[in-house]
Amino acid sequence: MDIDWNAELLDQLEWHWDNQLRPRLDGLTDDEYFWQPVSDCWTLTRRAESTAPMPLGAGDFTMDYAPPPYDREPVTTIAWRLAHLIAVLGPPDAFHFDQPWTGHGQHVIDYAGTAETALRQLDEGHDAWVRDVRNLGTAGLIQPQGKLSPPQYADVPMARLVMHIHREVIHHGAEICLLRDLYLRKDD
């Protein structure tokens, strides 16, 4: 049996996106976006107000960050998790599969100060990612990552990178949905 692995990978992401994640994000408010379920959450802050050891981002808002190891794993806001997904999917004009690896792309992203803008960035990044994965085709999935990724992944097939990004969207998306559920019940 011939299997179109490119279609299978895209179906996995698209089913999750269309049926679980994206509908759950509709109506996200700025209050939810920045809500901190515990003190000292990593979030997005105005550049001049950030106290993070290594704030990431190119615009008015930066994403809190510090290199591991951590004393405790940080708890993050919906804003932070959406920013992470936006960085993982890449901006809509990114060439996902033909640029040499330069480290974290999170330094060059103009992170959103509102939920509405973040959701637009997420949608645009998702659409660009899907377009570029589709253009890889099955043959592109078996090609080595080469200079696209850190040296330890240079000989690993592109399919592994695609699967990694899809796992990121699925698990961080689930965390965002849980944070929304907790926000809605925070005064119960």
CSV table of C-alpha atoms in Angstrom, one decimal:
chain,number,residue,atom,x,y,z
A,1,MET,CA,0.0,0.0,0.0
A,2,ASP,CA,1.3,3.4,-0.9
A,3,ILE,CA,0.9,6.0,1.9
A,4,ASP,CA,1.1,9.7,1.3
A,5,TRP,CA,3.0,10.6,4.5
A,6,ASN,CA,2.8,14.3,3.7
A,7,ALA,CA,-1.0,14.2,3.6
A,8,GLU,CA,-1.1,12.1,6.8
A,9,LEU,CA,1.1,14.6,8.7
A,10,LEU,CA,-1.0,17.5,7.5
A,11,ASP,CA,-4.2,15.7,8.3
A,12,GLN,CA,-3.0,15.1,11.9
A,13,LEU,CA,-2.3,18.8,12.4
A,14,GLU,CA,-5.3,20.1,10.5
A,15,TRP,CA,-7.8,17.8,12.3
A,16,HIS,CA,-6.5,19.0,15.7
A,17,TRP,CA,-6.5,22.7,14.5
A,18,ASP,CA,-10.0,22.6,13.0
A,19,ASN,CA,-11.7,20.4,15.6
A,20,GLN,CA,-10.0,21.0,18.9
A,21,LEU,CA,-7.6,24.0,19.1
A,22,ARG,CA,-8.7,26.9,16.9
A,23,PRO,CA,-12.4,26.9,17.8
A,24,ARG,CA,-11.5,27.0,21.5
A,25,LEU,CA,-9.5,30.2,21.0
A,26,ASP,CA,-12.5,32.2,19.5
A,27,GLY,CA,-13.5,35.0,21.8
A,28,LEU,CA,-10.2,35.1,23.7
A,29,THR,CA,-10.0,38.4,25.6
A,30,ASP,CA,-7.0,40.5,26.5
A,31,ASP,CA,-7.7,39.8,30.2
A,32,GLU,CA,-7.5,36.0,29.6
A,33,TYR,CA,-4.5,36.5,27.3
A,34,PHE,CA,-2.5,38.1,30.1
A,35,TRP,CA,-4.1,36.3,33.1
A,36,GLN,CA,-1.5,34.9,35.5
A,37,PRO,CA,-2.9,31.8,37.4
A,38,VAL,CA,0.1,32.0,39.8
A,39,SER,CA,2.5,34.7,40.8
A,40,ASP,CA,5.7,35.1,38.7
A,41,CYS,CA,4.3,33.7,35.5
A,42,TRP,CA,6.3,34.1,32.3
A,43,THR,CA,4.3,36.3,30.0
A,44,LEU,CA,4.7,39.1,27.5
A,45,THR,CA,5.6,42.4,28.9
A,46,ARG,CA,6.4,45.8,27.5
A,47,ARG,CA,10.1,46.0,26.6
A,48,ALA,CA,10.9,48.6,29.2
A,49,GLU,CA,9.1,46.7,32.0
A,50,SER,CA,10.6,43.2,31.5
A,51,THR,CA,12.5,41.7,34.4
A,52,ALA,CA,13.2,38.5,32.5
A,53,PRO,CA,16.9,37.4,32.3
A,54,MET,CA,16.6,37.1,28.6
A,55,PRO,CA,13.5,38.8,27.1
A,56,LEU,CA,12.9,37.8,23.5
A,57,GLY,CA,11.2,39.7,20.7
A,58,ALA,CA,11.7,42.6,18.3
A,59,GLY,CA,8.8,44.9,19.1
A,60,ASP,CA,7.1,46.7,22.0
A,61,PHE,CA,6.3,43.4,23.8
A,62,THR,CA,8.9,40.8,24.8
A,63,MET,CA,8.5,37.2,25.7
A,64,ASP,CA,10.0,36.3,29.1
A,65,TYR,CA,12.8,33.7,28.9
A,66,ALA,CA,15.8,32.3,30.7
A,67,PRO,CA,18.1,29.5,29.6
A,68,PRO,CA,17.6,26.2,31.5
A,69,PRO,CA,18.1,24.7,33.9
A,70,TYR,CA,15.4,26.2,36.1
A,71,ASP,CA,14.9,25.9,39.8
A,72,ARG,CA,11.3,25.2,39.0
A,73,GLU,CA,9.7,24.9,35.5
A,74,PRO,CA,8.1,28.3,34.8
A,75,VAL,CA,4.3,28.6,34.6
A,76,THR,CA,3.3,30.6,31.6
A,77,THR,CA,0.4,32.7,30.5
A,78,ILE,CA,-1.8,32.2,27.4
A,79,ALA,CA,0.1,35.2,25.9
A,80,TRP,CA,3.4,33.4,26.4
A,81,ARG,CA,2.1,30.1,25.0
A,82,LEU,CA,0.6,31.8,22.0
A,83,ALA,CA,3.9,33.7,21.4
A,84,HIS,CA,5.7,30.4,21.6
A,85,LEU,CA,3.4,28.8,19.0
A,86,ILE,CA,3.7,31.8,16.8
A,87,ALA,CA,7.5,31.5,17.0
A,88,VAL,CA,7.4,27.7,16.4
A,89,LEU,CA,5.2,28.1,13.3
A,90,GLY,CA,7.2,31.0,12.1
A,91,PRO,CA,6.0,34.3,10.5
A,92,PRO,CA,3.9,34.0,7.3
A,93,ASP,CA,6.7,35.1,5.1
A,94,ALA,CA,9.2,32.6,6.6
A,95,PHE,CA,10.9,30.1,4.3
A,96,HIS,CA,10.4,27.1,6.6
A,97,PHE,CA,12.6,24.6,4.9
A,98,ASP,CA,15.4,26.4,3.0
A,99,GLN,CA,17.1,28.8,5.4
A,100,PRO,CA,20.2,27.9,7.5
A,101,TRP,CA,19.6,27.6,11.2
A,102,THR,CA,20.5,30.8,13.1
A,103,GLY,CA,19.3,29.9,16.6
A,104,HIS,CA,16.0,31.1,18.1
A,105,GLY,CA,13.8,33.0,15.6
A,106,GLN,CA,12.0,34.3,18.7
A,107,HIS,CA,14.4,37.3,18.8
A,108,VAL,CA,12.9,38.8,15.6
A,109,ILE,CA,9.2,38.4,16.2
A,110,ASP,CA,7.1,41.4,17.0
A,111,TYR,CA,4.9,39.9,19.7
A,112,ALA,CA,1.3,40.9,20.1
A,113,GLY,CA,0.1,43.2,22.9
A,114,THR,CA,-3.5,42.0,22.3
A,115,ALA,CA,-5.3,38.7,22.0
A,116,GLU,CA,-6.8,39.6,18.7
A,117,THR,CA,-3.5,40.4,17.1
A,118,ALA,CA,-1.9,37.3,18.6
A,119,LEU,CA,-4.7,35.1,17.1
A,120,ARG,CA,-4.2,36.8,13.7
A,121,GLN,CA,-0.5,36.1,13.9
A,122,LEU,CA,-1.2,32.5,14.9
A,123,ASP,CA,-3.6,32.0,12.0
A,124,GLU,CA,-1.1,33.5,9.5
A,125,GLY,CA,1.8,31.3,10.9
A,126,HIS,CA,-0.4,28.2,10.8
A,127,ASP,CA,-1.4,28.8,7.2
A,128,ALA,CA,2.1,29.5,6.1
A,129,TRP,CA,3.4,26.3,7.9
A,130,VAL,CA,0.7,24.1,6.3
A,131,ARG,CA,1.5,25.6,2.8
A,132,ASP,CA,5.2,24.9,3.2
A,133,VAL,CA,4.7,21.4,4.6
A,134,ARG,CA,2.3,20.6,1.7
A,135,ASN,CA,5.0,21.9,-0.8
A,136,LEU,CA,7.6,19.6,0.7
A,137,GLY,CA,5.6,16.6,-0.6
A,138,THR,CA,6.5,13.1,0.4
A,139,ALA,CA,9.9,13.3,-1.2
A,140,GLY,CA,10.8,16.4,0.8
A,141,LEU,CA,10.0,14.6,4.1
A,142,ILE,CA,12.8,12.1,3.6
A,143,GLN,CA,15.4,14.7,2.8
A,144,PRO,CA,17.9,15.5,5.6
A,145,GLN,CA,17.4,18.7,7.5
A,146,GLY,CA,20.9,19.9,6.7
A,147,LYS,CA,21.8,23.5,7.5
A,148,LEU,CA,18.1,24.2,8.3
A,149,SER,CA,18.5,22.8,11.8
A,150,PRO,CA,21.2,22.6,14.5
A,151,PRO,CA,24.2,20.4,13.5
A,152,GLN,CA,23.0,17.4,15.6
A,153,TYR,CA,19.9,17.2,13.4
A,154,ALA,CA,21.5,17.8,10.0
A,155,ASP,CA,21.2,14.2,8.9
A,156,VAL,CA,17.7,13.7,10.4
A,157,PRO,CA,14.8,13.6,7.9
A,158,MET,CA,12.6,16.6,7.5
A,159,ALA,CA,9.6,14.5,8.7
A,160,ARG,CA,11.0,14.6,12.2
A,161,LEU,CA,11.0,18.4,12.2
A,162,VAL,CA,7.5,18.4,10.9
A,163,MET,CA,6.4,16.0,13.6
A,164,HIS,CA,8.1,18.0,16.3
A,165,ILE,CA,6.3,21.2,15.2
A,166,HIS,CA,3.0,19.4,15.2
A,167,ARG,CA,3.6,18.0,18.7
A,168,GLU,CA,4.4,21.6,19.9
A,169,VAL,CA,1.1,22.9,18.4
A,170,ILE,CA,-0.9,20.0,19.9
A,171,HIS,CA,0.5,20.1,23.4
A,172,HIS,CA,0.9,23.8,23.9
A,173,GLY,CA,-2.6,24.2,22.3
A,174,ALA,CA,-4.0,21.9,24.9
A,175,GLU,CA,-2.3,23.9,27.7
A,176,ILE,CA,-3.8,27.1,26.3
A,177,CYS,CA,-7.3,25.5,26.4
A,178,LEU,CA,-6.8,24.4,30.0
A,179,LEU,CA,-5.7,27.9,31.0
A,180,ARG,CA,-8.9,29.2,29.4
A,181,ASP,CA,-10.9,26.7,31.4
A,182,LEU,CA,-9.2,27.7,34.6
A,183,TYR,CA,-9.7,31.4,33.8
A,184,LEU,CA,-13.4,30.9,33.3
A,185,ARG,CA,-13.7,29.1,36.7
A,186,LYS,CA,-11.2,31.3,38.7
A,187,ASP,CA,-13.9,32.9,40.8
A,188,ASP,CA,-15.8,29.6,41.5
